[in-house]
Amino acid sequence: MPDFPAGFRWGVSTSAYQIEGATTVDGRGPSIWDTFAHEAGRIVDGSTGDQACDHYHRHAEDTALLAGLGVSAYRFSIAWPRVQPTGTGPANAAGLDFYDRLVDGLLAAGIDPVATLFHWDLPQPLEDAGGWLQRDTAARFAEYADLTATRLGDRVKLWITLNEPFIHMTLGYGIGTHAPGRMLLFDAFPAAHHQLLGHGLAVAALRARTASPVAIANNYSPVRQVGDTDADRAAAQAYDALHNRLFTDPLLGRGYPDAPGLDPAVIRDGDLDVLAAPIDVLGVNYYNPTGVRAPEEGSPLPFEMVPLDGYPRTAFDWPVAPDGLRELLRQLHHRYGDALPPVQVTESGCAYDDAPDAQGRVDDPERIAYLDGHVRAMREAMAEGVPVTGYFVWSLLDNWEWAEGFTKRFGLVHVDYPTQRRTPKSSYAWFRDLVRR
Ligand code: FCB
């Protein structure tokens, strides 16, 4: 493995609903994911995040695992419905107390707390009022950011406003496989604009509390055009605009790209200035490239997504393509030039069907190969001049993977859900040695 610059940030990521459990404890209100997971047929194994990894009660044990890993940072998310149980009104002190304990434990272990404010768990009452389709939700988000920064702003080392607004818009509001389960296809655009507006307003709220540096974590997927007709090219461009540019161009001062579904009527005067508030770091979540070709006649979509041949695949059936990470980092650099802030890879990882052997060990050579390939690809992009300053593995623990329930294991640490027993996998030792070196 090549050397990395001193001060490079190595970390792991998680999110609140996927690990915390304790969904009715200390005044937490319901989120859209509580509602969605409890509806029949939504989650493949019929599970919910009610218990998840019980991290709410086991955070000290999990912080010890982080310390053992030797990471310099831990990215977690704050559950909005713990801080504001109904999405509005004063802070619920007991909810913030939990993050206070977590943050202090991390700092005592020499680990930088990196907090995401929104990893998809919108308070249910806000969804009842229209969720991110409503402009008002953006203002509510800024209020929540202010309350959280007031309590934790002195100790969090990097604030991430939103996690993957593209995925939340498309799966949550476009096709309904994630909470809140709306199926609006391209009418979901207000959920894009209002999330981005919420981001911009939250950046201002955080800075007003001197809570910084500030980032957003976007999902990116380099597009592999399948086929070579003009229609295939147009389809690839449309998909690229939607996935890779819609949530980045306006943040970096370029305004919205020409993307399918974009509805200018939703955008008010001055919004683009709010969105383009300078950020200190761009978070990049990368899992795989996307194959795209021209749609069949009569398709409601301007592109068709096609499986990519010739790659090994994870248990999620996602292609393993480390070169995609290098490509997308290069592309960001090329596209935005000096307007690109330092990048941190805020999620990178893979699911495999890991299970303990007869001795209780969990050996996951595929994950080691996956991470090794991606870290090298990132390092190559850095050598070419892309300003990358950190890398976070998704995830510390096996956890509750949204619509896939407990069926997809992404952790460096295996979790036996019935007993909540944590067993570091061989990838945990591999990553620890990498970080140490
Ligand atoms: C990302 C999400 C994260 C996790 C990984 C596998 O899209 O941000 O919560 O589900 O995928």
Coordinates of C-alpha atoms and ligand atoms in Angstrom, one line a residue:
M1 CA 0.0 0.0 0.0
P2 CA 1.4 3.4 -0.9
D3 CA 2.0 6.1 1.8
F4 CA -0.7 8.6 2.8
P5 CA -0.1 12.2 3.8
A6 CA 0.2 12.9 7.5
G7 CA -3.1 13.9 9.0
F8 CA -5.1 11.9 6.5
R9 CA -8.4 11.1 8.2
W10 CA -9.2 7.4 8.6
G11 CA -12.7 6.5 9.9
V12 CA -15.8 4.4 9.9
S13 CA -19.4 5.4 9.4
T14 CA -22.8 4.4 10.8
S15 CA -26.2 5.9 11.0
A16 CA -28.7 6.3 13.8
Y17 CA -31.7 4.3 12.7
Q18 CA -29.5 1.5 11.5
I19 CA -27.8 0.9 14.8
E20 CA -29.3 2.7 17.8
G21 CA -32.5 0.8 18.6
A22 CA -34.2 2.3 21.7
T23 CA -36.7 4.0 19.4
T24 CA -39.2 4.9 22.2
V25 CA -36.6 5.8 24.9
D26 CA -35.9 9.1 26.5
G27 CA -38.6 11.0 24.6
R28 CA -37.7 10.0 21.1
G29 CA -40.6 10.5 18.7
P30 CA -41.4 8.3 15.7
S31 CA -39.6 8.8 12.4
I32 CA -40.7 7.9 8.9
W33 CA -38.5 4.8 9.1
D34 CA -40.3 3.5 12.2
T35 CA -43.6 3.9 10.4
F36 CA -42.3 2.4 7.1
A37 CA -40.6 -0.6 8.7
H38 CA -43.7 -1.5 10.7
E39 CA -45.8 -1.6 7.5
A40 CA -46.3 -5.2 6.2
G41 CA -44.2 -6.0 3.1
R42 CA -41.8 -3.1 3.2
I43 CA -38.7 -4.8 4.6
V44 CA -37.5 -8.1 3.0
D45 CA -37.2 -10.0 6.3
G46 CA -40.1 -8.3 8.1
S47 CA -37.7 -6.7 10.6
T48 CA -37.6 -3.2 12.0
G49 CA -35.0 -1.0 13.6
D50 CA -36.6 -1.2 17.0
Q51 CA -33.6 -2.9 18.4
A52 CA -31.1 -2.8 15.6
C53 CA -27.6 -3.1 17.2
D54 CA -28.8 -1.7 20.5
H55 CA -26.1 0.9 20.2
Y56 CA -28.0 3.4 22.3
H57 CA -27.3 1.2 25.3
R58 CA -23.9 -0.2 24.0
H59 CA -22.2 2.9 22.8
A60 CA -19.4 2.5 25.3
E61 CA -18.6 -1.0 24.0
D62 CA -18.8 0.4 20.4
T63 CA -16.5 3.3 21.2
A64 CA -14.0 0.7 22.6
L65 CA -14.2 -1.1 19.3
L66 CA -13.4 2.2 17.5
A67 CA -10.5 2.8 19.8
G68 CA -9.2 -0.7 19.1
L69 CA -9.4 0.0 15.4
G70 CA -7.3 3.1 15.9
V71 CA -9.4 5.3 13.6
S72 CA -9.0 9.0 13.9
A73 CA -12.7 9.7 13.2
Y74 CA -16.1 8.2 13.6
R75 CA -19.0 9.3 11.5
F76 CA -22.4 8.8 13.1
S77 CA -25.8 10.4 12.6
I78 CA -28.0 12.2 15.0
A79 CA -31.6 11.2 15.1
W80 CA -33.7 14.3 14.5
P81 CA -36.7 12.7 16.4
R82 CA -34.5 12.3 19.5
V83 CA -33.7 16.0 19.4
Q84 CA -37.1 17.2 18.4
P85 CA -39.6 14.4 18.9
T86 CA -42.2 16.1 16.6
G87 CA -39.8 17.9 14.3
T88 CA -40.5 21.3 15.8
G89 CA -40.2 23.1 19.1
P90 CA -37.6 23.1 21.8
A91 CA -34.8 20.5 22.2
N92 CA -35.5 17.3 24.1
A93 CA -32.6 17.4 26.5
A94 CA -32.6 13.7 27.2
G95 CA -32.2 13.0 23.4
L96 CA -29.2 15.3 23.2
D97 CA -27.7 13.9 26.3
F98 CA -27.2 10.6 24.5
Y99 CA -25.1 12.3 21.8
D100 CA -23.3 14.3 24.5
R101 CA -22.2 11.1 26.1
L102 CA -21.2 9.6 22.8
V103 CA -19.2 12.6 21.7
D104 CA -17.4 12.8 25.1
G105 CA -16.6 9.1 24.9
L106 CA -15.1 9.5 21.5
L107 CA -13.0 12.5 22.4
A108 CA -11.7 10.7 25.5
A109 CA -10.6 7.9 23.1
G110 CA -8.9 10.4 20.8
I111 CA -11.4 10.0 18.0
D112 CA -12.9 13.0 16.1
P113 CA -16.7 13.0 16.2
V114 CA -18.1 13.5 12.7
A115 CA -21.9 14.1 13.0
T116 CA -24.5 13.8 10.2
L117 CA -27.6 15.7 10.9
F118 CA -30.0 13.9 8.6
H119 CA -29.5 10.3 7.6
W120 CA -33.1 9.8 6.4
D121 CA -35.0 9.5 9.7
L122 CA -37.4 12.5 9.3
P123 CA -39.8 13.0 12.3
Q124 CA -43.1 11.5 11.3
P125 CA -45.2 14.6 12.0
L126 CA -43.1 16.5 9.4
E127 CA -43.9 13.8 6.9
D128 CA -47.5 14.1 7.8
A129 CA -47.2 17.8 6.8
G130 CA -45.7 16.9 3.4
G131 CA -42.1 15.9 4.3
W132 CA -39.4 17.2 2.0
L133 CA -42.0 18.0 -0.6
Q134 CA -42.9 20.9 1.6
R135 CA -40.6 24.0 1.6
D136 CA -41.2 24.5 5.3
T137 CA -39.3 21.3 6.1
A138 CA -36.1 23.1 5.0
A139 CA -36.7 25.8 7.7
R140 CA -37.5 23.1 10.3
F141 CA -34.2 21.4 9.4
A142 CA -32.2 24.6 10.0
E143 CA -33.9 25.0 13.4
Y144 CA -32.9 21.5 14.4
A145 CA -29.4 22.1 13.2
D146 CA -29.3 25.2 15.4
L147 CA -30.5 23.3 18.5
T148 CA -28.0 20.5 17.9
A149 CA -25.1 22.8 17.3
T150 CA -25.9 24.8 20.4
R151 CA -25.3 21.6 22.4
L152 CA -22.6 19.9 20.5
G153 CA -21.0 22.6 18.4
D154 CA -18.0 22.9 20.7
R155 CA -16.9 19.3 20.2
V156 CA -18.0 17.9 16.9
K157 CA -15.1 18.1 14.4
L158 CA -17.0 17.9 11.2
W159 CA -20.7 18.6 10.6
I160 CA -22.4 16.8 7.7
T161 CA -25.8 18.3 6.9
L162 CA -27.5 15.6 4.7
N163 CA -26.7 12.0 3.8
E164 CA -27.3 11.1 0.2
P165 CA -30.2 13.4 -0.7
F166 CA -30.2 11.8 -4.2
I167 CA -30.9 8.3 -2.7
H168 CA -33.5 9.8 -0.3
M169 CA -35.3 11.5 -3.1
T170 CA -35.3 8.6 -5.6
L171 CA -36.0 5.7 -3.2
G172 CA -38.1 7.6 -0.7
Y173 CA -40.1 9.9 -2.9
G174 CA -39.5 8.6 -6.5
I175 CA -40.0 4.9 -6.4
G176 CA -41.1 4.2 -2.8
T177 CA -38.8 1.4 -1.8
H178 CA -37.5 3.5 1.2
A179 CA -39.4 5.6 3.7
P180 CA -41.7 7.6 3.2
G181 CA -42.7 5.2 0.4
R182 CA -43.9 7.8 -2.1
M183 CA -44.0 6.9 -5.8
L184 CA -43.9 10.2 -7.6
L185 CA -41.2 9.4 -10.1
F186 CA -40.0 12.7 -11.6
D187 CA -42.6 14.7 -9.6
A188 CA -40.2 14.0 -6.6
F189 CA -38.1 17.0 -7.6
P190 CA -39.4 19.3 -4.7
A191 CA -37.8 16.7 -2.4
A192 CA -34.4 17.5 -4.1
H193 CA -34.7 21.2 -3.9
H194 CA -36.1 21.4 -0.4
Q195 CA -33.3 19.1 0.9
L196 CA -30.7 21.3 -0.7
L197 CA -32.4 24.4 0.6
G198 CA -32.4 22.8 4.1
H199 CA -28.7 22.1 3.6
G200 CA -28.0 25.7 2.8
L201 CA -30.1 27.0 5.7
A202 CA -28.4 24.5 8.0
V203 CA -24.9 25.6 6.9
A204 CA -25.9 29.2 7.9
A205 CA -27.3 28.0 11.2
L206 CA -24.2 25.9 12.0
R207 CA -21.9 28.8 11.2
A208 CA -23.9 31.2 13.3
R209 CA -23.1 28.8 16.2
T210 CA -19.5 28.6 15.1
A211 CA -20.1 24.9 14.5
S212 CA -17.7 24.0 11.6
P213 CA -16.2 22.7 9.4
V214 CA -19.3 21.8 7.4
A215 CA -20.0 19.3 4.7
I216 CA -22.6 17.3 2.9
A217 CA -22.4 13.6 2.0
N218 CA -23.5 12.8 -1.6
N219 CA -23.8 9.5 -3.3
Y220 CA -22.0 9.3 -6.6
S221 CA -22.0 6.6 -9.3
P222 CA -19.9 7.0 -12.5
V223 CA -22.1 6.2 -15.5
R224 CA -21.0 3.4 -17.8
Q225 CA -22.8 4.0 -21.1
V226 CA -24.0 0.7 -22.6
G227 CA -24.4 0.9 -26.4
D228 CA -23.2 3.6 -28.6
T229 CA -26.1 5.3 -30.3
D230 CA -27.0 9.0 -29.8
A231 CA -29.9 7.8 -27.8
D232 CA -27.6 5.8 -25.5
R233 CA -25.4 8.9 -25.1
A234 CA -28.4 11.1 -24.2
A235 CA -29.6 8.5 -21.7
A236 CA -26.2 8.3 -20.0
Q237 CA -26.1 12.1 -19.8
A238 CA -29.5 12.3 -18.3
Y239 CA -28.7 9.7 -15.7
D240 CA -25.4 11.4 -14.9
A241 CA -27.2 14.8 -14.5
L242 CA -29.7 13.3 -12.1
H243 CA -27.3 11.2 -10.0
N244 CA -24.0 13.0 -10.1
R245 CA -24.8 16.7 -10.8
L246 CA -28.2 17.6 -9.5
F247 CA -27.0 17.6 -5.9
T248 CA -23.6 19.1 -6.6
D249 CA -23.7 21.7 -9.3
P250 CA -25.9 24.1 -7.3
L251 CA -23.9 23.6 -4.1
L252 CA -20.7 24.6 -5.9
G253 CA -22.3 27.7 -7.5
R254 CA -23.2 26.3 -10.9
G255 CA -27.0 26.3 -10.6
Y256 CA -29.0 23.3 -11.5
P257 CA -28.0 21.2 -14.4
D258 CA -30.5 20.2 -17.1
A259 CA -31.8 17.1 -15.3
P260 CA -34.9 15.1 -15.9
G261 CA -37.8 16.2 -13.7
L262 CA -36.4 19.5 -12.7
D263 CA -39.3 21.9 -12.1
P264 CA -38.2 25.6 -12.0
A265 CA -41.5 26.6 -10.4
V266 CA -40.2 25.1 -7.1
I267 CA -37.2 27.3 -7.1
R268 CA -37.7 30.8 -5.6
D269 CA -35.6 33.9 -6.0
G270 CA -32.5 33.8 -3.9
D271 CA -32.7 30.0 -3.2
L272 CA -29.6 29.3 -5.4
D273 CA -27.5 31.7 -3.3
V274 CA -28.7 29.9 -0.1
L275 CA -27.7 26.5 -1.6
A276 CA -24.3 27.7 -2.7
A277 CA -23.2 28.7 0.8
P278 CA -19.5 27.6 0.9
I279 CA -18.8 24.2 2.4
D280 CA -15.5 23.1 3.8
V281 CA -15.6 19.5 2.7
L282 CA -17.5 17.5 0.1
G283 CA -18.4 14.0 1.4
V284 CA -18.4 11.3 -1.3
N285 CA -20.2 8.1 -0.8
Y286 CA -19.3 5.5 -3.4
Y287 CA -20.4 1.9 -3.9
N288 CA -20.6 1.1 -7.6
P289 CA -20.9 2.4 -11.1
T290 CA -24.2 2.4 -13.0
G291 CA -24.8 0.9 -16.5
V292 CA -27.1 3.0 -18.5
R293 CA -28.6 2.8 -22.0
A294 CA -31.4 4.3 -24.0
P295 CA -34.9 3.3 -22.7
E296 CA -37.4 1.1 -24.6
E297 CA -40.1 3.1 -26.4
G298 CA -42.9 4.2 -24.1
S299 CA -40.7 4.0 -21.0
P300 CA -41.6 6.7 -18.4
L301 CA -37.8 7.2 -17.8
P302 CA -35.4 8.9 -20.1
F303 CA -32.8 6.1 -19.5
E304 CA -32.6 2.4 -18.7
M305 CA -30.3 1.0 -16.0
V306 CA -28.6 -2.2 -17.0
P307 CA -26.5 -4.7 -15.0
L308 CA -22.8 -4.3 -15.7
D309 CA -21.1 -7.6 -16.8
G310 CA -17.6 -8.6 -16.0
Y311 CA -17.3 -7.6 -12.4
P312 CA -17.2 -9.6 -9.2
R313 CA -20.4 -8.9 -7.2
T314 CA -21.1 -8.4 -3.5
A315 CA -24.0 -10.1 -1.6
F316 CA -26.1 -7.1 -2.6
D317 CA -25.3 -8.0 -6.2
W318 CA -23.5 -4.7 -6.6
P319 CA -20.5 -4.8 -9.0
V320 CA -17.1 -4.5 -7.3
A321 CA -15.4 -1.7 -9.3
P322 CA -12.6 0.1 -7.4
D323 CA -11.7 2.0 -10.6
G324 CA -15.1 3.7 -10.4
L325 CA -13.9 5.5 -7.3
R326 CA -10.8 6.8 -9.1
E327 CA -12.9 7.8 -12.0
L328 CA -15.5 9.7 -10.0
L329 CA -12.9 11.5 -8.0
R330 CA -11.2 12.5 -11.2
Q331 CA -14.5 13.6 -12.7
L332 CA -15.3 15.8 -9.7
H333 CA -11.9 17.4 -9.9
H334 CA -12.3 17.9 -13.6
R335 CA -15.8 19.2 -13.4
Y336 CA -15.5 21.7 -10.6
G337 CA -11.8 22.6 -10.7
D338 CA -10.9 25.1 -8.0
A339 CA -14.6 25.2 -6.8
L340 CA -14.2 21.7 -5.5
P341 CA -13.5 21.7 -1.7
P342 CA -11.4 19.0 -0.1
V343 CA -13.1 15.7 -0.5
Q344 CA -13.5 13.0 2.1
V345 CA -14.8 9.6 1.1
T346 CA -17.6 9.4 3.7
E347 CA -18.8 5.9 2.8
S348 CA -17.1 2.9 1.1
G349 CA -17.9 -0.7 1.8
C350 CA -19.5 -3.9 0.8
A351 CA -22.0 -6.6 2.0
Y352 CA -21.0 -10.2 2.2
D353 CA -22.7 -13.2 4.0
D354 CA -20.2 -13.3 6.8
A355 CA -20.7 -15.9 9.5
P356 CA -18.6 -17.1 12.4
D357 CA -16.7 -20.4 11.9
A358 CA -16.5 -23.2 14.4
Q359 CA -13.9 -21.3 16.4
G360 CA -16.1 -18.2 16.4
R361 CA -13.8 -16.3 14.0
V362 CA -15.3 -14.3 11.1
D363 CA -13.0 -14.4 8.1
D364 CA -14.0 -11.9 5.3
P365 CA -11.3 -11.9 2.7
E366 CA -13.7 -10.4 0.0
R367 CA -14.1 -7.3 2.2
I368 CA -10.4 -6.9 2.6
A369 CA -9.9 -7.2 -1.1
Y370 CA -12.7 -4.7 -1.7
L371 CA -11.4 -2.1 0.7
D372 CA -7.8 -2.6 -0.4
G373 CA -8.8 -2.0 -4.0
H374 CA -10.8 1.1 -3.2
V375 CA -8.2 2.6 -0.9
R376 CA -5.6 2.2 -3.7
A377 CA -7.9 3.6 -6.3
M378 CA -8.5 6.7 -4.1
R379 CA -4.7 7.0 -3.5
E380 CA -4.1 7.0 -7.3
A381 CA -6.7 9.8 -7.7
M382 CA -4.8 11.8 -5.0
A383 CA -1.5 11.3 -6.8
E384 CA -3.2 12.8 -9.9
G385 CA -4.1 15.9 -7.8
V386 CA -7.6 15.3 -6.5
P387 CA -7.7 16.8 -3.0
V388 CA -8.8 13.9 -0.8
T389 CA -8.3 14.2 2.9
G390 CA -10.2 11.3 4.4
Y391 CA -11.7 7.8 4.0
F392 CA -14.5 6.2 6.0
V393 CA -15.5 2.6 5.8
W394 CA -19.2 1.8 5.7
S395 CA -19.6 0.3 8.3
L396 CA -18.3 -0.2 11.8
L397 CA -21.0 -2.8 12.6
D398 CA -23.2 -5.2 10.7
N399 CA -26.5 -3.3 10.9
W400 CA -30.1 -2.8 9.8
E401 CA -29.8 -2.2 6.1
W402 CA -33.1 -0.3 5.3
A403 CA -35.4 -2.3 3.1
E404 CA -33.0 -5.2 3.3
G405 CA -33.5 -5.5 7.0
F406 CA -30.8 -7.6 8.7
T407 CA -30.0 -9.6 5.5
K408 CA -27.0 -7.5 4.4
R409 CA -23.9 -7.4 6.5
F410 CA -21.5 -4.4 5.9
G411 CA -19.6 -4.3 9.1
L412 CA -15.9 -4.6 10.0
V413 CA -17.5 -6.1 13.2
H414 CA -20.0 -9.0 13.0
V415 CA -23.1 -8.6 15.1
D416 CA -25.1 -11.6 16.3
Y417 CA -28.5 -9.8 16.6
P418 CA -30.2 -12.1 19.1
T419 CA -27.4 -11.8 21.6
Q420 CA -25.9 -8.5 20.3
R421 CA -22.5 -10.1 20.6
R422 CA -19.9 -8.2 18.6
T423 CA -17.0 -10.1 16.9
P424 CA -14.4 -8.2 14.9
K425 CA -13.9 -9.7 11.5
S426 CA -10.6 -10.2 9.8
S427 CA -11.2 -7.0 7.9
Y428 CA -11.2 -5.2 11.2
A429 CA -7.6 -6.3 11.9
W430 CA -6.7 -5.5 8.3
F431 CA -8.1 -1.9 8.5
R432 CA -6.5 -1.4 12.0
D433 CA -3.1 -2.4 10.5
L434 CA -3.6 0.0 7.5
V435 CA -4.5 2.9 9.8
R436 CA -1.5 2.1 12.0
R437 CA 0.9 2.2 9.1
Ligands
FCB1 C1 -25.7 4.1 1.6 C2 -26.4 4.6 2.9 C3 -26.0 3.8 4.1 C4 -26.0 2.3 3.9 C5 -25.1 2.1 2.6 C6 -25.0 0.6 2.3 O1 -26.5 4.5 0.6 O2 -26.0 5.9 3.1 O3 -26.9 4.1 5.2 O4 -27.3 1.9 3.7 O5 -25.6 2.7 1.5

